[in-house]
Amino acid sequence: MKTADVEKLYSEYVLPTYKRMPICLVKGKGSRVWDLEGKEYLDFFPGWGVSGLGHAHPRVVHAIKNQTKKIIHVANNFHILSQAKLAQAIVTNGFPGRVFFGNSGAEANEAAIKFCRIYGADGNVSGGARNEMITFTKSFHGRTMGAMSATGQDKIHQGFYPLVEKFLYAEFNDLESVKKLITPKTVAIMLEPIQGEGGIRVATKEFMQGLRKLCDEKDLLLVLDEVQTCMGRTGKMYAYQHYGIEPDIMTLAKSLGSGVPIGAMVLSRRVKKELFVPGTHGSTYGGNPLVTAAALAVFYAIKKEKLIVRAVKMGELLAAKLEELKAKYPVIEEVRGMALMRALKLSVNSDAYAAEALKRGLIINSTQGDVLRIMPALTVKPKEIEKAAAVLDLVFSTLQGQDLRLSDAQSKA
Ligand code: PLP
């Protein structure tokens, strides 16, 4: 079979919810992937931020293989050994809390939203029922109804009205805009420490600490969506650890399983757990033996291979290379991000740059129309960063002088 044959099957049988590249990836190892025709690519956006340890990491492969031989799925009305151990690993690497498992980022956020609703229900909090949640413009929390409604981007909402009610959108890194939206009905504030889909916009320390203080003063829950920032990508196991604060709720997915579908919501022990009891929430597959065994191997690999220290070092090298490009090409306005969650903010449309990089064998991502997102695996090698930078150099020199203007909407954003 050739890629063209796969494309034909897609057009016949798969709903077109994605703009797909005319490439069918069939094999991966570390930061390299190969397509059906055997062409090799350098993958600096592995699985949309999912394959945090790179492709086919031996410890993850081993854990999955081993687990399939024992038992793949056990229902959640039984105890699951690897789920219990994973919950312990998630918590001991973060803050004292307890975990609920789902299968994706959106589901982790749905659990968080549902918890906020029940927390704010009449009788559970002071001042009567509270159900308003403050989220942020340019945020992204997922595609299910609740997570989509929490997402502060009109284009994501189009066609799906009425949304789940009571989400109010403040401006990221603007504490005053949050204060203006707080009412006696507010129950929680939810944000990504680094807005990923929003263009790698990093929350400032002042903003994050200000939000924590506000939540403490007003008895609000601080919910951090760490679906994209977790598992060492920013140079800490979880991004909140850069800020000297702890959230009340944290959601995880993507790199947590380094390829297997898993999501988790962590509830701080400071918040009463009795609000989530049998019958309030659940997931058939959530935290099954297969995915939790894989995620446990991710924690083990991060520790054994000192991948967080590595992420910081490789992140510095990557940032230095991106700064060199910025000095050379005026269309690059800014180098953004932390450790291995990086981006180039352009003054022009970024789609053509991502496409040109792909043609030259480098996978990166274009988001918000003017941002190139670059998130290699924690296992990326220095020579792979050098190679990616050389490809980007060629990409920028090739597209230099081309008319790649931003749309009106993009330039206003
Ligand atoms: N939250 C954040 C910050 C994300 O980046 C994403 C996905 O990109 C999600 C939630 C949704 O995750 P999923 O696609 O696994 O549902």
CSV table of C-alpha atoms and ligand atoms in Angstrom, one decimal, residues 18 48 50 103-109 139-144 147 151 190 192-197 225-229 251 253-254 262 341 373, ligand 1:
chain,number,residue,atom,x,y,z
A,18,TYR,CA,-8.4,17.2,10.5
A,48,TRP,CA,1.1,16.8,19.1
A,50,VAL,CA,2.2,13.3,23.3
A,103,ASN,CA,-8.4,8.8,28.7
A,104,SER,CA,-7.5,12.2,27.3
A,105,GLY,CA,-6.9,15.9,28.2
A,106,ALA,CA,-10.5,16.9,27.5
A,107,GLU,CA,-11.7,14.2,29.9
A,108,ALA,CA,-9.3,15.3,32.6
A,109,ASN,CA,-10.6,18.8,32.2
A,139,SER,CA,-6.8,29.1,26.0
A,140,PHE,CA,-7.4,25.5,24.9
A,141,HIS,CA,-8.9,22.9,27.1
A,142,GLY,CA,-10.3,20.3,24.6
A,143,ARG,CA,-13.1,19.5,22.3
A,144,THR,CA,-15.8,18.0,24.5
A,147,ALA,CA,-13.8,21.7,27.9
A,151,THR,CA,-11.8,27.3,25.8
A,190,MET,CA,-8.8,27.6,35.3
A,192,GLU,CA,-2.7,26.6,31.3
A,193,PRO,CA,0.6,27.7,32.9
A,194,ILE,CA,1.8,28.0,29.3
A,195,GLN,CA,-0.9,28.5,26.7
A,196,GLY,CA,0.1,25.9,24.1
A,197,GLU,CA,-2.4,26.1,21.3
A,225,ASP,CA,-4.5,22.5,32.9
A,226,GLU,CA,-1.0,20.9,32.6
A,227,VAL,CA,-2.1,18.6,29.7
A,228,GLN,CA,0.6,20.0,27.5
A,229,THR,CA,3.1,21.2,30.1
A,251,THR,CA,-5.0,18.1,34.9
A,253,ALA,CA,-2.6,13.9,29.7
A,254,LYS,CA,-0.4,13.9,26.5
A,262,ILE,CA,-4.5,8.6,29.4
A,341,MET,CA,8.3,23.8,24.9
A,373,ARG,CA,5.6,25.5,17.9
B,1,PLP,N1,-5.6,21.0,27.4
B,1,PLP,C1,-4.6,21.4,26.7
B,1,PLP,C2,-3.7,22.5,27.4
B,1,PLP,C3,-4.2,20.9,25.5
B,1,PLP,O1,-3.2,21.4,24.8
B,1,PLP,C4,-5.1,19.9,24.9
B,1,PLP,C5,-4.8,19.4,23.6
B,1,PLP,O2,-4.1,19.9,22.8
B,1,PLP,C6,-6.2,19.5,25.6
B,1,PLP,C7,-6.4,20.0,26.9
B,1,PLP,C8,-7.1,18.4,25.1
B,1,PLP,O3,-6.5,17.2,25.1
B,1,PLP,P1,-7.1,16.0,24.3
B,1,PLP,O4,-6.9,16.3,22.9
B,1,PLP,O5,-6.2,14.8,24.8
B,1,PLP,O6,-8.5,15.8,24.7
